[in-house]
Amino acid sequence: MKHLQRVVASGELSKMIHPWEPWWSKHSATTISLSQEGTKLVQPLHEEDVRKSAEDNSESVESTIIPPGPETPLPPISKLSSMAPSPLLAVHLVDTIYSYCFTLRFYNGDWQSDALGAAMVVLNVSFVLGEGGQPETVSQALSHCLEQTCSPAYRHVGGLNFGLCLIDDVVKLLSLGGAALVCLLCDLQRLIQAGLRELKAEKPRKLKRVEVGTKLKLAEKKVYFLMCWVHGQPKEFWSSLMAIVGVEKDLIASLRHEGGHVKVDAKPKSKGKVIIEEV
C-alpha cells in the first residue's frame, strides 16, 4: 500500500495509463455514413486506424470503431412535438457535445467501467441535461461548461487548459457533420441508459435514487430529441455553428493570453460572458 501511495504521489501512475485517442480524431470519423432514416450502416475501419490499433496492444480494436448510430429510424422532429423546434437547440447541442467530450476524456474513453458515475459527470457538467437549463447563446453555454470544468470538483483534470481543449473537440465534431453528431448522441444515450440500469441495480437511499433516476430519464429524452433534430439539419448548418464556437474559443484564449485571469460566469443575468480579472 505504501509503495502504491509513493507511485501515485510521484506521478508515475499517470505515466502507466495509456492516453486515450478520441474516436472523433480518427480518420474513420471523416467517413461516417448513416442511412437516409438516420440508422447505422456498416462502417469499415480505415486502414490507418487498424494499423495503429495493431501496434498498440493496450487499445482494443473495438475502441477504434466509431460509436454506432441508431438501430431504428429517427422520426422527423414534427412527429415528436407539435411546436416548432426552438432556435436555441443549436446552443443546447454545444453544451451537450462539450459534456460528452468531457466525460469521455475524464474516463479515458472507458465510460462502460462506471456507467452511473459517467452519467453523473454528464449531468454535473451539462447545464442543459443536468439542470434543465436554457442557455441563450453559445457564449453562455460554453461559460457554464468552463465554470464546471474549473470548479473544485474537476479542476484537477486540467482546469481552463482542459476546457479549451474540449472546445476544440466541439469544433472538431461539428466539422465532421450531422452523421458524426448523431453517432455521438446515440453513444451518449447508451451511456445514460447504462447509468440508469446500474442505478436500478444499486440500493442507495430511495429518495436519492428516484431523484437521480428522474434526472437521467429527462436527460435521455433530451438527447434523443436533439438526435432527431440534428438528423434533420442541412450540411451547411454545421459549418456555421462551428465558426461561432471557434470565435468564442479564440476570444477566451486571447483574453487569457493577455495576462488576465479568466473568470467564467454562467449566471443568466450575465448572458454567460467571459469576465477578465487582473491577477
CSV table of N, CA and C in Angstrom, one decimal, residues 143-265:
chain,number,residue,atom,x,y,z
A,143,SER,N,-19.6,29.1,-21.3
A,143,SER,CA,-19.2,29.6,-20.0
A,143,SER,C,-19.6,28.7,-18.8
A,144,HIS,N,-20.8,28.2,-18.9
A,144,HIS,CA,-21.2,27.3,-17.8
A,144,HIS,C,-20.4,26.0,-17.8
A,145,CYS,N,-20.1,25.5,-19.0
A,145,CYS,CA,-19.3,24.3,-19.1
A,145,CYS,C,-17.9,24.5,-18.5
A,146,LEU,N,-17.3,25.7,-18.9
A,146,LEU,CA,-16.0,26.0,-18.3
A,146,LEU,C,-16.0,26.2,-16.8
A,147,GLU,N,-17.1,26.8,-16.4
A,147,GLU,CA,-17.2,27.0,-14.9
A,147,GLU,C,-17.2,25.7,-14.2
A,148,GLN,N,-17.9,24.7,-14.7
A,148,GLN,CA,-17.8,23.4,-14.1
A,148,GLN,C,-16.5,22.7,-14.3
A,149,THR,N,-15.8,22.9,-15.4
A,149,THR,CA,-14.5,22.3,-15.6
A,149,THR,C,-13.5,22.9,-14.7
A,150,CYS,N,-13.6,24.2,-14.3
A,150,CYS,CA,-12.7,24.8,-13.4
A,150,CYS,C,-13.1,24.8,-11.9
A,151,SER,N,-14.2,24.1,-11.7
A,151,SER,CA,-14.8,24.0,-10.3
A,151,SER,C,-13.9,23.1,-9.4
A,152,PRO,N,-14.0,23.2,-8.1
A,152,PRO,CA,-13.2,22.4,-7.2
A,152,PRO,C,-13.3,20.9,-7.5
A,153,ALA,N,-14.5,20.5,-8.0
A,153,ALA,CA,-14.7,19.0,-8.2
A,153,ALA,C,-13.9,18.5,-9.4
A,154,TYR,N,-13.6,19.4,-10.4
A,154,TYR,CA,-13.0,18.9,-11.6
A,154,TYR,C,-11.7,19.6,-12.0
A,155,ARG,N,-11.3,20.7,-11.4
A,155,ARG,CA,-10.2,21.4,-11.9
A,155,ARG,C,-8.9,20.6,-11.9
A,156,HIS,N,-8.8,19.6,-11.1
A,156,HIS,CA,-7.6,18.7,-11.1
A,156,HIS,C,-7.4,18.1,-12.4
A,157,VAL,N,-8.4,18.0,-13.2
A,157,VAL,CA,-8.3,17.3,-14.5
A,157,VAL,C,-7.5,18.2,-15.5
A,158,GLY,N,-7.5,19.5,-15.3
A,158,GLY,CA,-6.7,20.3,-16.2
A,158,GLY,C,-7.2,21.8,-16.2
A,159,GLY,N,-8.3,22.1,-15.6
A,159,GLY,CA,-8.7,23.5,-15.5
A,159,GLY,C,-9.0,24.1,-16.8
A,160,LEU,N,-8.7,25.3,-17.0
A,160,LEU,CA,-9.1,26.1,-18.2
A,160,LEU,C,-8.4,25.5,-19.4
A,161,ASN,N,-7.1,25.1,-19.3
A,161,ASN,CA,-6.4,24.5,-20.4
A,161,ASN,C,-7.2,23.3,-21.0
A,162,PHE,N,-7.7,22.4,-20.1
A,162,PHE,CA,-8.5,21.3,-20.4
A,162,PHE,C,-9.8,21.7,-21.1
A,163,GLY,N,-10.4,22.8,-20.5
A,163,GLY,CA,-11.6,23.3,-21.1
A,163,GLY,C,-11.5,23.8,-22.5
A,164,LEU,N,-10.3,24.5,-22.8
A,164,LEU,CA,-10.1,25.0,-24.2
A,164,LEU,C,-9.9,23.8,-25.1
A,165,CYS,N,-9.2,22.7,-24.6
A,165,CYS,CA,-9.1,21.5,-25.4
A,165,CYS,C,-10.4,20.9,-25.7
A,166,LEU,N,-11.4,21.0,-24.8
A,166,LEU,CA,-12.7,20.4,-25.0
A,166,LEU,C,-13.5,21.2,-26.0
A,167,ILE,N,-13.3,22.5,-26.0
A,167,ILE,CA,-13.9,23.4,-27.0
A,167,ILE,C,-13.4,23.0,-28.4
A,168,ASP,N,-12.1,22.7,-28.5
A,168,ASP,CA,-11.5,22.2,-29.8
A,168,ASP,C,-12.2,21.0,-30.2
A,169,ASP,N,-12.5,20.1,-29.2
A,169,ASP,CA,-13.2,18.9,-29.5
A,169,ASP,C,-14.6,19.2,-30.1
A,170,VAL,N,-15.3,20.2,-29.5
A,170,VAL,CA,-16.6,20.5,-30.0
A,170,VAL,C,-16.5,21.0,-31.5
A,171,VAL,N,-15.5,21.9,-31.8
A,171,VAL,CA,-15.3,22.4,-33.1
A,171,VAL,C,-15.0,21.2,-34.1
A,172,LYS,N,-14.2,20.3,-33.6
A,172,LYS,CA,-13.8,19.1,-34.5
A,172,LYS,C,-15.1,18.3,-34.8
A,173,LEU,N,-15.9,18.0,-33.8
A,173,LEU,CA,-17.1,17.2,-34.0
A,173,LEU,C,-18.1,17.9,-34.9
A,174,LEU,N,-18.2,19.2,-34.8
A,174,LEU,CA,-19.1,20.0,-35.7
A,174,LEU,C,-18.6,19.9,-37.1
A,175,SER,N,-17.3,19.9,-37.3
A,175,SER,CA,-16.7,19.9,-38.6
A,175,SER,C,-17.0,18.5,-39.3
A,176,LEU,N,-17.2,17.5,-38.5
A,176,LEU,CA,-17.5,16.2,-39.1
A,176,LEU,C,-18.9,16.0,-39.6
A,177,GLY,N,-19.8,16.9,-39.2
A,177,GLY,CA,-21.1,17.0,-39.7
A,177,GLY,C,-22.2,16.2,-38.9
A,178,GLY,N,-23.4,16.1,-39.5
A,178,GLY,CA,-24.5,15.5,-38.8
A,178,GLY,C,-24.4,14.1,-38.5
A,179,ALA,N,-23.8,13.3,-39.4
A,179,ALA,CA,-23.8,11.8,-39.1
A,179,ALA,C,-22.9,11.5,-37.9
A,180,ALA,N,-21.8,12.2,-37.7
A,180,ALA,CA,-20.9,12.0,-36.5
A,180,ALA,C,-21.6,12.5,-35.3
A,181,LEU,N,-22.4,13.6,-35.4
A,181,LEU,CA,-23.1,14.1,-34.2
A,181,LEU,C,-24.2,13.2,-33.8
A,182,VAL,N,-24.9,12.5,-34.8
A,182,VAL,CA,-25.9,11.5,-34.4
A,182,VAL,C,-25.3,10.4,-33.7
A,183,CYS,N,-24.1,9.9,-34.2
A,183,CYS,CA,-23.4,8.8,-33.5
A,183,CYS,C,-23.0,9.2,-32.1
A,184,LEU,N,-22.6,10.4,-31.9
A,184,LEU,CA,-22.2,10.9,-30.6
A,184,LEU,C,-23.4,10.9,-29.7
A,185,LEU,N,-24.5,11.4,-30.1
A,185,LEU,CA,-25.7,11.5,-29.3
A,185,LEU,C,-26.3,10.1,-29.0
A,186,CYS,N,-26.1,9.2,-30.0
A,186,CYS,CA,-26.6,7.8,-29.7
A,186,CYS,C,-25.7,7.2,-28.7
A,187,ASP,N,-24.4,7.4,-28.7
A,187,ASP,CA,-23.5,6.9,-27.7
A,187,ASP,C,-23.8,7.5,-26.3
A,188,LEU,N,-24.1,8.8,-26.3
A,188,LEU,CA,-24.5,9.4,-25.0
A,188,LEU,C,-25.8,8.9,-24.5
A,189,GLN,N,-26.7,8.6,-25.4
A,189,GLN,CA,-28.0,7.9,-24.9
A,189,GLN,C,-27.7,6.6,-24.3
A,190,ARG,N,-26.8,5.8,-25.0
A,190,ARG,CA,-26.4,4.5,-24.4
A,190,ARG,C,-25.8,4.6,-23.0
A,191,LEU,N,-24.9,5.6,-22.9
A,191,LEU,CA,-24.3,5.9,-21.6
A,191,LEU,C,-25.3,6.2,-20.5
A,192,ILE,N,-26.2,7.0,-20.8
A,192,ILE,CA,-27.3,7.4,-19.8
A,192,ILE,C,-28.1,6.2,-19.5
A,193,GLN,N,-28.5,5.4,-20.5
A,193,GLN,CA,-29.3,4.2,-20.3
A,193,GLN,C,-28.6,3.2,-19.4
A,194,ALA,N,-27.3,3.0,-19.7
A,194,ALA,CA,-26.5,2.1,-18.9
A,194,ALA,C,-26.4,2.6,-17.4
A,195,GLY,N,-26.3,3.9,-17.3
A,195,GLY,CA,-26.3,4.5,-15.9
A,195,GLY,C,-27.6,4.3,-15.2
A,196,LEU,N,-28.7,4.3,-15.9
A,196,LEU,CA,-30.0,4.0,-15.3
A,196,LEU,C,-30.1,2.6,-14.9
A,197,ARG,N,-29.5,1.7,-15.7
A,197,ARG,CA,-29.6,0.3,-15.3
A,197,ARG,C,-28.7,0.0,-14.0
A,198,GLU,N,-27.6,0.7,-13.9
A,198,GLU,CA,-26.7,0.5,-12.8
A,198,GLU,C,-27.4,1.1,-11.5
A,199,LEU,N,-28.1,2.2,-11.7
A,199,LEU,CA,-28.8,2.8,-10.6
A,199,LEU,C,-29.9,1.9,-10.1
A,200,LYS,N,-30.6,1.3,-11.0
A,200,LYS,CA,-31.7,0.4,-10.5
A,200,LYS,C,-31.1,-0.8,-9.8
A,201,ALA,N,-29.9,-1.2,-10.2
A,201,ALA,CA,-29.3,-2.4,-9.6
A,201,ALA,C,-28.7,-2.1,-8.2
A,202,GLU,N,-28.5,-0.8,-7.9
A,202,GLU,CA,-27.9,-0.4,-6.6
A,202,GLU,C,-29.0,-0.3,-5.6
A,203,LYS,N,-28.6,-0.1,-4.4
A,203,LYS,CA,-29.6,0.1,-3.3
A,203,LYS,C,-29.2,1.3,-2.5
A,204,PRO,N,-29.2,2.5,-3.1
A,204,PRO,CA,-29.0,3.7,-2.3
A,204,PRO,C,-30.3,4.1,-1.6
A,205,ARG,N,-30.2,5.3,-0.9
A,205,ARG,CA,-31.5,5.8,-0.3
A,205,ARG,C,-32.5,6.0,-1.4
A,206,LYS,N,-33.7,5.5,-1.1
A,206,LYS,CA,-34.8,5.5,-2.2
A,206,LYS,C,-35.0,6.9,-2.7
A,207,LEU,N,-35.1,7.9,-1.9
A,207,LEU,CA,-35.4,9.3,-2.4
A,207,LEU,C,-34.3,9.7,-3.4
A,208,LYS,N,-33.0,9.5,-3.0
A,208,LYS,CA,-31.9,9.9,-3.9
A,208,LYS,C,-32.0,9.1,-5.2
A,209,ARG,N,-32.3,7.9,-5.2
A,209,ARG,CA,-32.3,7.1,-6.4
A,209,ARG,C,-33.4,7.6,-7.3
A,210,VAL,N,-34.6,7.9,-6.7
A,210,VAL,CA,-35.7,8.4,-7.5
A,210,VAL,C,-35.3,9.7,-8.2
A,211,GLU,N,-34.7,10.6,-7.4
A,211,GLU,CA,-34.3,11.9,-7.9
A,211,GLU,C,-33.3,11.8,-9.0
A,212,VAL,N,-32.3,11.0,-8.9
A,212,VAL,CA,-31.3,10.8,-9.9
A,212,VAL,C,-31.9,10.1,-11.1
A,213,GLY,N,-32.7,9.1,-10.9
A,213,GLY,CA,-33.3,8.4,-12.0
A,213,GLY,C,-34.2,9.3,-12.8
A,214,THR,N,-34.9,10.3,-12.2
A,214,THR,CA,-35.8,11.2,-12.9
A,214,THR,C,-34.9,12.1,-13.8
A,215,LYS,N,-33.8,12.6,-13.2
A,215,LYS,CA,-32.9,13.5,-14.0
A,215,LYS,C,-32.3,12.7,-15.2
A,216,LEU,N,-31.9,11.5,-15.0
A,216,LEU,CA,-31.3,10.7,-16.1
A,216,LEU,C,-32.4,10.4,-17.2
A,217,LYS,N,-33.6,10.2,-16.8
A,217,LYS,CA,-34.7,9.9,-17.8
A,217,LYS,C,-34.9,11.2,-18.6
A,218,LEU,N,-35.0,12.3,-17.9
A,218,LEU,CA,-35.2,13.5,-18.7
A,218,LEU,C,-34.0,13.9,-19.6
A,219,ALA,N,-32.8,13.6,-19.1
A,219,ALA,CA,-31.6,13.8,-20.0
A,219,ALA,C,-31.7,12.9,-21.2
A,220,GLU,N,-32.1,11.7,-21.0
A,220,GLU,CA,-32.1,10.7,-22.1
A,220,GLU,C,-33.1,11.2,-23.2
A,221,LYS,N,-34.3,11.7,-22.7
A,221,LYS,CA,-35.3,12.2,-23.7
A,221,LYS,C,-34.8,13.4,-24.4
A,222,LYS,N,-34.1,14.3,-23.7
A,222,LYS,CA,-33.5,15.5,-24.4
A,222,LYS,C,-32.5,15.1,-25.4
A,223,VAL,N,-31.6,14.1,-25.1
A,223,VAL,CA,-30.6,13.7,-26.0
A,223,VAL,C,-31.3,13.1,-27.3
A,224,TYR,N,-32.3,12.3,-27.1
A,224,TYR,CA,-33.0,11.7,-28.2
A,224,TYR,C,-33.6,12.8,-29.1
A,225,PHE,N,-34.2,13.8,-28.5
A,225,PHE,CA,-34.8,14.9,-29.2
A,225,PHE,C,-33.8,15.6,-30.0
A,226,LEU,N,-32.6,15.9,-29.4
A,226,LEU,CA,-31.5,16.5,-30.1
A,226,LEU,C,-31.0,15.7,-31.3
A,227,MET,N,-31.0,14.4,-31.1
A,227,MET,CA,-30.6,13.4,-32.1
A,227,MET,C,-31.5,13.6,-33.4
A,228,CYS,N,-32.8,13.6,-33.1
A,228,CYS,CA,-33.7,13.7,-34.3
A,228,CYS,C,-33.6,15.0,-34.9
A,229,TRP,N,-33.4,16.1,-34.1
A,229,TRP,CA,-33.2,17.4,-34.7
A,229,TRP,C,-32.0,17.5,-35.5
A,230,VAL,N,-30.9,17.0,-35.0
A,230,VAL,CA,-29.6,17.0,-35.7
A,230,VAL,C,-29.7,16.3,-37.1
A,231,HIS,N,-30.4,15.2,-37.1
A,231,HIS,CA,-30.5,14.4,-38.3
A,231,HIS,C,-31.3,15.2,-39.4
A,232,GLY,N,-32.1,16.2,-39.0
A,232,GLY,CA,-32.9,16.9,-40.0
A,232,GLY,C,-32.2,18.2,-40.5
A,233,GLN,N,-31.0,18.5,-40.0
A,233,GLN,CA,-30.3,19.8,-40.3
A,233,GLN,C,-29.5,19.6,-41.6
A,234,PRO,N,-29.5,20.7,-42.4
A,234,PRO,CA,-28.7,20.6,-43.7
A,234,PRO,C,-27.2,20.7,-43.4
A,235,LYS,N,-26.4,20.2,-44.3
A,235,LYS,CA,-24.9,20.1,-44.1
A,235,LYS,C,-24.3,21.4,-43.7
A,236,GLU,N,-24.7,22.5,-44.4
A,236,GLU,CA,-24.1,23.8,-44.3
A,236,GLU,C,-24.4,24.4,-42.9
A,237,PHE,N,-25.3,23.9,-42.2
A,237,PHE,CA,-25.7,24.4,-40.8
A,237,PHE,C,-24.5,24.2,-39.9
A,238,TRP,N,-23.8,23.1,-40.0
A,238,TRP,CA,-22.7,22.7,-39.1
A,238,TRP,C,-21.5,23.6,-39.2
A,239,SER,N,-21.2,24.0,-40.4
A,239,SER,CA,-20.0,24.9,-40.6
A,239,SER,C,-20.3,26.3,-40.0
A,240,SER,N,-21.5,26.7,-40.0
A,240,SER,CA,-21.9,28.0,-39.4
A,240,SER,C,-21.7,27.9,-37.9
A,241,LEU,N,-22.3,26.9,-37.3
A,241,LEU,CA,-22.2,26.7,-35.9
A,241,LEU,C,-20.7,26.5,-35.4
A,242,MET,N,-20.0,25.7,-36.2
A,242,MET,CA,-18.6,25.5,-35.9
A,242,MET,C,-17.8,26.8,-35.9
A,243,ALA,N,-18.1,27.7,-36.8
A,243,ALA,CA,-17.5,29.0,-36.8
A,243,ALA,C,-17.8,29.9,-35.6
A,244,ILE,N,-19.0,29.8,-35.1
A,244,ILE,CA,-19.4,30.6,-33.9
A,244,ILE,C,-18.7,30.0,-32.7
A,245,VAL,N,-18.6,28.7,-32.6
A,245,VAL,CA,-17.9,28.1,-31.4
A,245,VAL,C,-16.4,28.5,-31.5
A,246,GLY,N,-15.8,28.4,-32.7
A,246,GLY,CA,-14.4,28.8,-32.9
A,246,GLY,C,-14.1,30.2,-32.5
A,247,VAL,N,-15.0,31.1,-32.8
A,247,VAL,CA,-14.8,32.5,-32.4
A,247,VAL,C,-14.8,32.7,-30.9
A,248,GLU,N,-15.8,32.0,-30.3
A,248,GLU,CA,-15.8,32.1,-28.8
A,248,GLU,C,-14.6,31.5,-28.1
A,249,LYS,N,-14.1,30.4,-28.7
A,249,LYS,CA,-12.9,29.8,-28.2
A,249,LYS,C,-11.7,30.7,-28.3
A,250,ASP,N,-11.6,31.4,-29.5
A,250,ASP,CA,-10.5,32.3,-29.7
A,250,ASP,C,-10.5,33.5,-28.8
A,251,LEU,N,-11.8,34.0,-28.5
A,251,LEU,CA,-12.0,35.1,-27.6
A,251,LEU,C,-11.4,34.7,-26.2
A,252,ILE,N,-11.8,33.6,-25.7
A,252,ILE,CA,-11.4,33.1,-24.4
A,252,ILE,C,-9.9,33.0,-24.3
A,253,ALA,N,-9.3,32.3,-25.3
A,253,ALA,CA,-7.9,32.1,-25.4
A,253,ALA,C,-7.1,33.4,-25.5
A,254,SER,N,-7.6,34.4,-26.2
A,254,SER,CA,-6.9,35.7,-26.4
A,254,SER,C,-7.0,36.5,-25.1
A,255,LEU,N,-8.1,36.5,-24.4
A,255,LEU,CA,-8.2,37.2,-23.2
A,255,LEU,C,-7.3,36.6,-22.1
A,256,ARG,N,-7.2,35.3,-22.1
A,256,ARG,CA,-6.3,34.6,-21.2
A,256,ARG,C,-4.8,34.9,-21.5
A,257,HIS,N,-4.5,35.0,-22.8
A,257,HIS,CA,-3.2,35.3,-23.3
A,257,HIS,C,-2.7,36.7,-22.9
A,258,GLU,N,-3.6,37.6,-22.7
A,258,GLU,CA,-3.3,39.0,-22.4
A,258,GLU,C,-2.8,39.1,-21.0
A,259,GLY,N,-2.9,38.1,-20.2
A,259,GLY,CA,-2.4,38.1,-18.9
A,259,GLY,C,-3.4,38.3,-17.8
A,260,GLY,N,-4.6,38.3,-18.2
A,260,GLY,CA,-5.7,38.4,-17.2
A,260,GLY,C,-6.1,37.1,-16.7
A,261,HIS,N,-6.9,37.1,-15.6
A,261,HIS,CA,-7.4,35.8,-15.1
A,261,HIS,C,-8.8,35.6,-15.6
A,262,VAL,N,-9.0,34.5,-16.3
A,262,VAL,CA,-10.3,34.3,-16.9
A,262,VAL,C,-11.3,33.7,-15.8
A,263,LYS,N,-12.3,34.5,-15.6
A,263,LYS,CA,-13.4,34.0,-14.7
A,263,LYS,C,-14.6,33.9,-15.5
A,264,VAL,N,-15.2,32.7,-15.5
A,264,VAL,CA,-16.4,32.4,-16.2
A,264,VAL,C,-17.6,32.6,-15.3
A,265,ASP,N,-18.6,33.3,-15.8
A,265,ASP,CA,-19.8,33.5,-15.0
A,265,ASP,C,-21.0,33.1,-15.9
